[in-house]
Amino acid sequence: MKLLELDTTTSRFRVAHCGVGLAGCLCVSYAVWTPLWINGRGLWSEWAETENDPMTHKDGIAVNAVEAERVFGVLAFLMALSTAALCLVFACCWTSETALSYSNTRALLMVGQALYPTTLLLLTTACTGFFFLLSWSLFTYEHRVEIGQDFTCLGSSYWLGALGWSLLLVVEFIVFIAEQAIVPDILPDLEKAVETWRNASQQKFIQRPFSDSYRSDNKKALAPKRVMSAP
C-alpha cells in the first residue's frame, strides 16, 4: 500500500477526486447533525407550526416539508459515510498497478471497457450531493421569509452544507471533465500488457527442452494401466 501516490497524472487526479469528495462528505455530515442553520436551529429543531407554514396540499393530504428535508438529510448522511470510506480506499489502497493486474486486465478486455475509480467516485458523490441538495433546498424554501428579512441569521451549518453539495456536485464534475480531457485511455496499455504476457508464455513453451517433453510423453506411455478382470 502506497499512501497518496502522486507519481502519475492519473494518480494525482484520483487523489484530487478523493480529497474533494472527502471534504464534501465531511461538510454534509457536519451540516446534517448540527443546529447552526438559522438562529441556532437546524434540521432537527422543533419549529413552531403556524398557519403560514409552507405546506403542499394535494387531494386533502398535507405533506410536511420538515419531514421531507429530514429524510433527505439522513439519506445524504448515510451516503456521505459510504462515499467517505470509498474515497479513503481509493486514495490509500488503489495504485497505478491495480488496474494492470492480470485478472482485472482480462476481465476489462473481454468487455472492452476500462475500470476508472473516479467514475465510481463521481456517481457516489453525485448521489450524496443530490440528496443533501434536496434537503438544503427544502429548508431554504421553508424559511425563505426569515432569510429575506435577516440574511445574517444563517449559521455555519447552513453555509458548510452549501459548500458540501457544491463540492460533491460541481467541483467533482469539473475535476472529472478535466481528467477525461487530460488523462489518456488505459485500454491500449492493458492490451499491450496482455500481449506481453501471451508472448512470454509462448516463448517459454518454445524454449522448453525437447528431452523434457520426451520424458513426459514416455512416462505417460509407460504408466501402468488398470486391467479389469473378467467376471
C-alpha positions as a Python dict, from the first residue, in 0.01 Angstrom:
ca = {
    (1, 'M'): (0, 0, 0),
    (2, 'K'): (137, 339, -100),
    (3, 'L'): (-22, 633, 75),
    (4, 'L'): (-128, 910, -165),
    (5, 'E'): (53, 802, -479),
    (6, 'L'): (126, 1114, -686),
    (7, 'D'): (372, 981, -944),
    (8, 'T'): (143, 995, -1247),
    (9, 'T'): (-128, 1226, -1379),
    (10, 'T'): (-388, 955, -1325),
    (11, 'S'): (-295, 911, -960),
    (12, 'R'): (-297, 1287, -899),
    (13, 'F'): (-646, 1319, -1043),
    (14, 'R'): (-760, 1022, -836),
    (15, 'V'): (-626, 1180, -517),
    (16, 'A'): (-790, 1510, -614),
    (17, 'H'): (-1124, 1333, -656),
    (18, 'C'): (-1084, 1164, -320),
    (19, 'G'): (-987, 1488, -145),
    (20, 'V'): (-1279, 1685, -286),
    (21, 'G'): (-1522, 1402, -214),
    (22, 'L'): (-1398, 1355, 141),
    (23, 'A'): (-1420, 1729, 213),
    (24, 'G'): (-1774, 1741, 74),
    (25, 'C'): (-1882, 1442, 281),
    (26, 'L'): (-1743, 1599, 599),
    (27, 'C'): (-1930, 1922, 529),
    (28, 'V'): (-2255, 1736, 463),
    (29, 'S'): (-2221, 1523, 778),
    (30, 'Y'): (-2149, 1830, 989),
    (31, 'A'): (-2442, 2021, 844),
    (32, 'V'): (-2694, 1740, 894),
    (33, 'W'): (-2629, 1690, 1264),
    (34, 'T'): (-2551, 2043, 1385),
    (35, 'P'): (-2818, 2301, 1470),
    (36, 'L'): (-2644, 2612, 1337),
    (37, 'W'): (-2865, 2672, 1035),
    (38, 'I'): (-3086, 2969, 1124),
    (39, 'N'): (-3069, 3143, 1462),
    (40, 'G'): (-2917, 2841, 1634),
    (41, 'R'): (-3174, 2597, 1495),
    (42, 'G'): (-3135, 2327, 1232),
    (43, 'L'): (-3295, 2028, 1064),
    (44, 'W'): (-3376, 1857, 1393),
    (45, 'S'): (-3501, 2161, 1582),
    (46, 'E'): (-3866, 2192, 1674),
    (47, 'W'): (-4029, 2473, 1476),
    (48, 'A'): (-4348, 2641, 1588),
    (49, 'E'): (-4624, 2549, 1343),
    (50, 'T'): (-4843, 2834, 1227),
    (51, 'E'): (-5099, 2881, 959),
    (52, 'N'): (-4835, 3038, 737),
    (53, 'D'): (-4605, 2737, 739),
    (54, 'P'): (-4537, 2621, 382),
    (55, 'M'): (-4736, 2305, 317),
    (56, 'T'): (-4813, 2124, -2),
    (57, 'H'): (-5177, 2014, -29),
    (58, 'K'): (-5298, 1762, -284),
    (59, 'D'): (-5622, 1566, -264),
    (60, 'G'): (-5660, 1667, 100),
    (61, 'I'): (-5322, 1520, 200),
    (62, 'A'): (-5070, 1757, 363),
    (63, 'V'): (-4701, 1688, 309),
    (64, 'N'): (-4479, 1842, 576),
    (65, 'A'): (-4163, 1993, 429),
    (66, 'V'): (-3980, 1948, 757),
    (67, 'E'): (-4019, 1571, 746),
    (68, 'A'): (-3906, 1560, 385),
    (69, 'E'): (-3591, 1760, 447),
    (70, 'R'): (-3503, 1539, 742),
    (71, 'V'): (-3547, 1222, 537),
    (72, 'F'): (-3326, 1354, 259),
    (73, 'G'): (-3076, 1472, 520),
    (74, 'V'): (-3049, 1123, 670),
    (75, 'L'): (-3009, 968, 324),
    (76, 'A'): (-2737, 1219, 243),
    (77, 'F'): (-2558, 1139, 570),
    (78, 'L'): (-2563, 763, 504),
    (79, 'M'): (-2438, 820, 150),
    (80, 'A'): (-2169, 1052, 287),
    (81, 'L'): (-2040, 777, 516),
    (82, 'S'): (-2009, 524, 233),
    (83, 'T'): (-1863, 783, -5),
    (84, 'A'): (-1603, 893, 250),
    (85, 'A'): (-1498, 530, 304),
    (86, 'L'): (-1470, 483, -72),
    (87, 'C'): (-1256, 797, -102),
    (88, 'L'): (-1018, 667, 165),
    (89, 'V'): (-990, 329, -7),
    (90, 'F'): (-913, 477, -348),
    (91, 'A'): (-670, 731, -202),
    (92, 'C'): (-475, 491, 22),
    (93, 'C'): (-515, 143, -130),
    (94, 'W'): (-554, 196, -505),
    (95, 'T'): (-231, 232, -706),
    (96, 'S'): (-140, 263, -1072),
    (97, 'E'): (-65, -109, -1079),
    (98, 'T'): (-406, -216, -952),
    (99, 'A'): (-580, -174, -1287),
    (100, 'L'): (-297, -362, -1462),
    (101, 'S'): (-335, -682, -1262),
    (102, 'Y'): (-371, -996, -1473),
    (103, 'S'): (-724, -1097, -1369),
    (104, 'N'): (-853, -742, -1388),
    (105, 'T'): (-696, -685, -1730),
    (106, 'R'): (-853, -999, -1881),
    (107, 'A'): (-1196, -904, -1747),
    (108, 'L'): (-1169, -548, -1877),
    (109, 'L'): (-1059, -652, -2224),
    (110, 'M'): (-1342, -903, -2250),
    (111, 'V'): (-1599, -625, -2212),
    (112, 'G'): (-1388, -364, -2389),
    (113, 'Q'): (-1410, -113, -2104),
    (114, 'A'): (-1162, 18, -1853),
    (115, 'L'): (-1222, 44, -1481),
    (116, 'Y'): (-1185, 401, -1362),
    (117, 'P'): (-1219, 451, -985),
    (118, 'T'): (-1300, 818, -1041),
    (119, 'T'): (-1613, 721, -1235),
    (120, 'L'): (-1744, 530, -935),
    (121, 'L'): (-1650, 820, -709),
    (122, 'L'): (-1838, 1063, -933),
    (123, 'L'): (-2153, 853, -914),
    (124, 'T'): (-2145, 819, -535),
    (125, 'T'): (-2058, 1183, -470),
    (126, 'A'): (-2330, 1297, -711),
    (127, 'C'): (-2592, 1090, -527),
    (128, 'T'): (-2473, 1221, -190),
    (129, 'G'): (-2475, 1581, -307),
    (130, 'F'): (-2814, 1543, -475),
    (131, 'F'): (-2987, 1410, -162),
    (132, 'F'): (-2839, 1682, 52),
    (133, 'L'): (-2924, 1948, -206),
    (134, 'L'): (-3288, 1842, -180),
    (135, 'S'): (-3279, 1876, 197),
    (136, 'W'): (-3092, 2208, 181),
    (137, 'S'): (-3328, 2348, -83),
    (138, 'L'): (-3641, 2248, 110),
    (139, 'F'): (-3504, 2409, 424),
    (140, 'T'): (-3417, 2726, 233),
    (141, 'Y'): (-3759, 2742, 73),
    (142, 'E'): (-3936, 2681, 402),
    (143, 'H'): (-3751, 2964, 577),
    (144, 'R'): (-3719, 3199, 281),
    (145, 'V'): (-3908, 3474, 469),
    (146, 'E'): (-3667, 3468, 764),
    (147, 'I'): (-3367, 3459, 532),
    (148, 'G'): (-3500, 3750, 330),
    (149, 'Q'): (-3559, 3961, 640),
    (150, 'D'): (-3223, 3897, 804),
    (151, 'F'): (-2952, 3739, 591),
    (152, 'T'): (-2711, 3731, 884),
    (153, 'C'): (-2926, 3478, 1071),
    (154, 'L'): (-2773, 3196, 866),
    (155, 'G'): (-2522, 2993, 1063),
    (156, 'S'): (-2213, 2786, 986),
    (157, 'S'): (-2409, 2464, 930),
    (158, 'Y'): (-2609, 2623, 651),
    (159, 'W'): (-2302, 2759, 472),
    (160, 'L'): (-2096, 2444, 518),
    (161, 'G'): (-2390, 2247, 381),
    (162, 'A'): (-2393, 2470, 75),
    (163, 'L'): (-2018, 2419, 41),
    (164, 'G'): (-2066, 2042, 76),
    (165, 'W'): (-2315, 1997, -207),
    (166, 'S'): (-2115, 2239, -421),
    (167, 'L'): (-1803, 2025, -380),
    (168, 'L'): (-1989, 1700, -444),
    (169, 'L'): (-2193, 1815, -742),
    (170, 'V'): (-1999, 2098, -907),
    (171, 'V'): (-1630, 2069, -821),
    (172, 'E'): (-1622, 1689, -857),
    (173, 'F'): (-1780, 1715, -1201),
    (174, 'I'): (-1529, 1980, -1309),
    (175, 'V'): (-1237, 1764, -1193),
    (176, 'F'): (-1386, 1464, -1375),
    (177, 'I'): (-1421, 1659, -1702),
    (178, 'A'): (-1062, 1781, -1671),
    (179, 'E'): (-944, 1425, -1611),
    (180, 'Q'): (-1125, 1298, -1920),
    (181, 'A'): (-963, 1571, -2128),
    (182, 'I'): (-608, 1527, -1995),
    (183, 'V'): (-559, 1165, -1888),
    (184, 'P'): (-526, 918, -2180),
    (185, 'D'): (-727, 598, -2202),
    (186, 'I'): (-564, 299, -2029),
    (187, 'L'): (-707, 37, -2266),
    (188, 'P'): (-402, 50, -2501),
    (189, 'D'): (-176, -18, -2201),
    (190, 'L'): (-396, -308, -2097),
    (191, 'E'): (-383, -456, -2446),
    (192, 'K'): (-3, -424, -2450),
    (193, 'A'): (17, -595, -2111),
    (194, 'V'): (-192, -890, -2230),
    (195, 'E'): (14, -920, -2548),
    (196, 'T'): (334, -919, -2342),
    (197, 'W'): (203, -1198, -2118),
    (198, 'R'): (97, -1400, -2422),
    (199, 'N'): (435, -1365, -2592),
    (200, 'A'): (619, -1453, -2271),
    (201, 'S'): (417, -1772, -2224),
    (202, 'Q'): (468, -1874, -2588),
    (203, 'Q'): (841, -1805, -2566),
    (204, 'K'): (869, -2015, -2252),
    (205, 'F'): (693, -2305, -2425),
    (206, 'I'): (920, -2282, -2732),
    (207, 'Q'): (1236, -2276, -2523),
    (208, 'R'): (1133, -2584, -2330),
    (209, 'P'): (1390, -2863, -2392),
    (210, 'F'): (1280, -3145, -2620),
    (211, 'S'): (1410, -3406, -2376),
    (212, 'D'): (1166, -3283, -2107),
    (213, 'S'): (868, -3326, -2334),
    (214, 'Y'): (1004, -3667, -2450),
    (215, 'R'): (1039, -3790, -2091),
    (216, 'S'): (690, -3669, -2001),
    (217, 'D'): (546, -3849, -2307),
    (218, 'N'): (732, -4173, -2217),
    (219, 'K'): (610, -4156, -1861),
    (220, 'K'): (254, -4126, -1985),
    (221, 'A'): (303, -4418, -2227),
    (222, 'L'): (470, -4644, -1968),
    (223, 'A'): (223, -4567, -1694),
    (224, 'P'): (52, -4890, -1573),
    (225, 'K'): (-300, -4929, -1699),
    (226, 'R'): (-573, -5079, -1489),
    (227, 'V'): (-694, -5412, -1631),
    (228, 'M'): (-1042, -5516, -1549),
    (229, 'S'): (-1077, -5887, -1469),
    (230, 'A'): (-1348, -6087, -1636),
    (231, 'P'): (-1637, -6191, -1414),
}
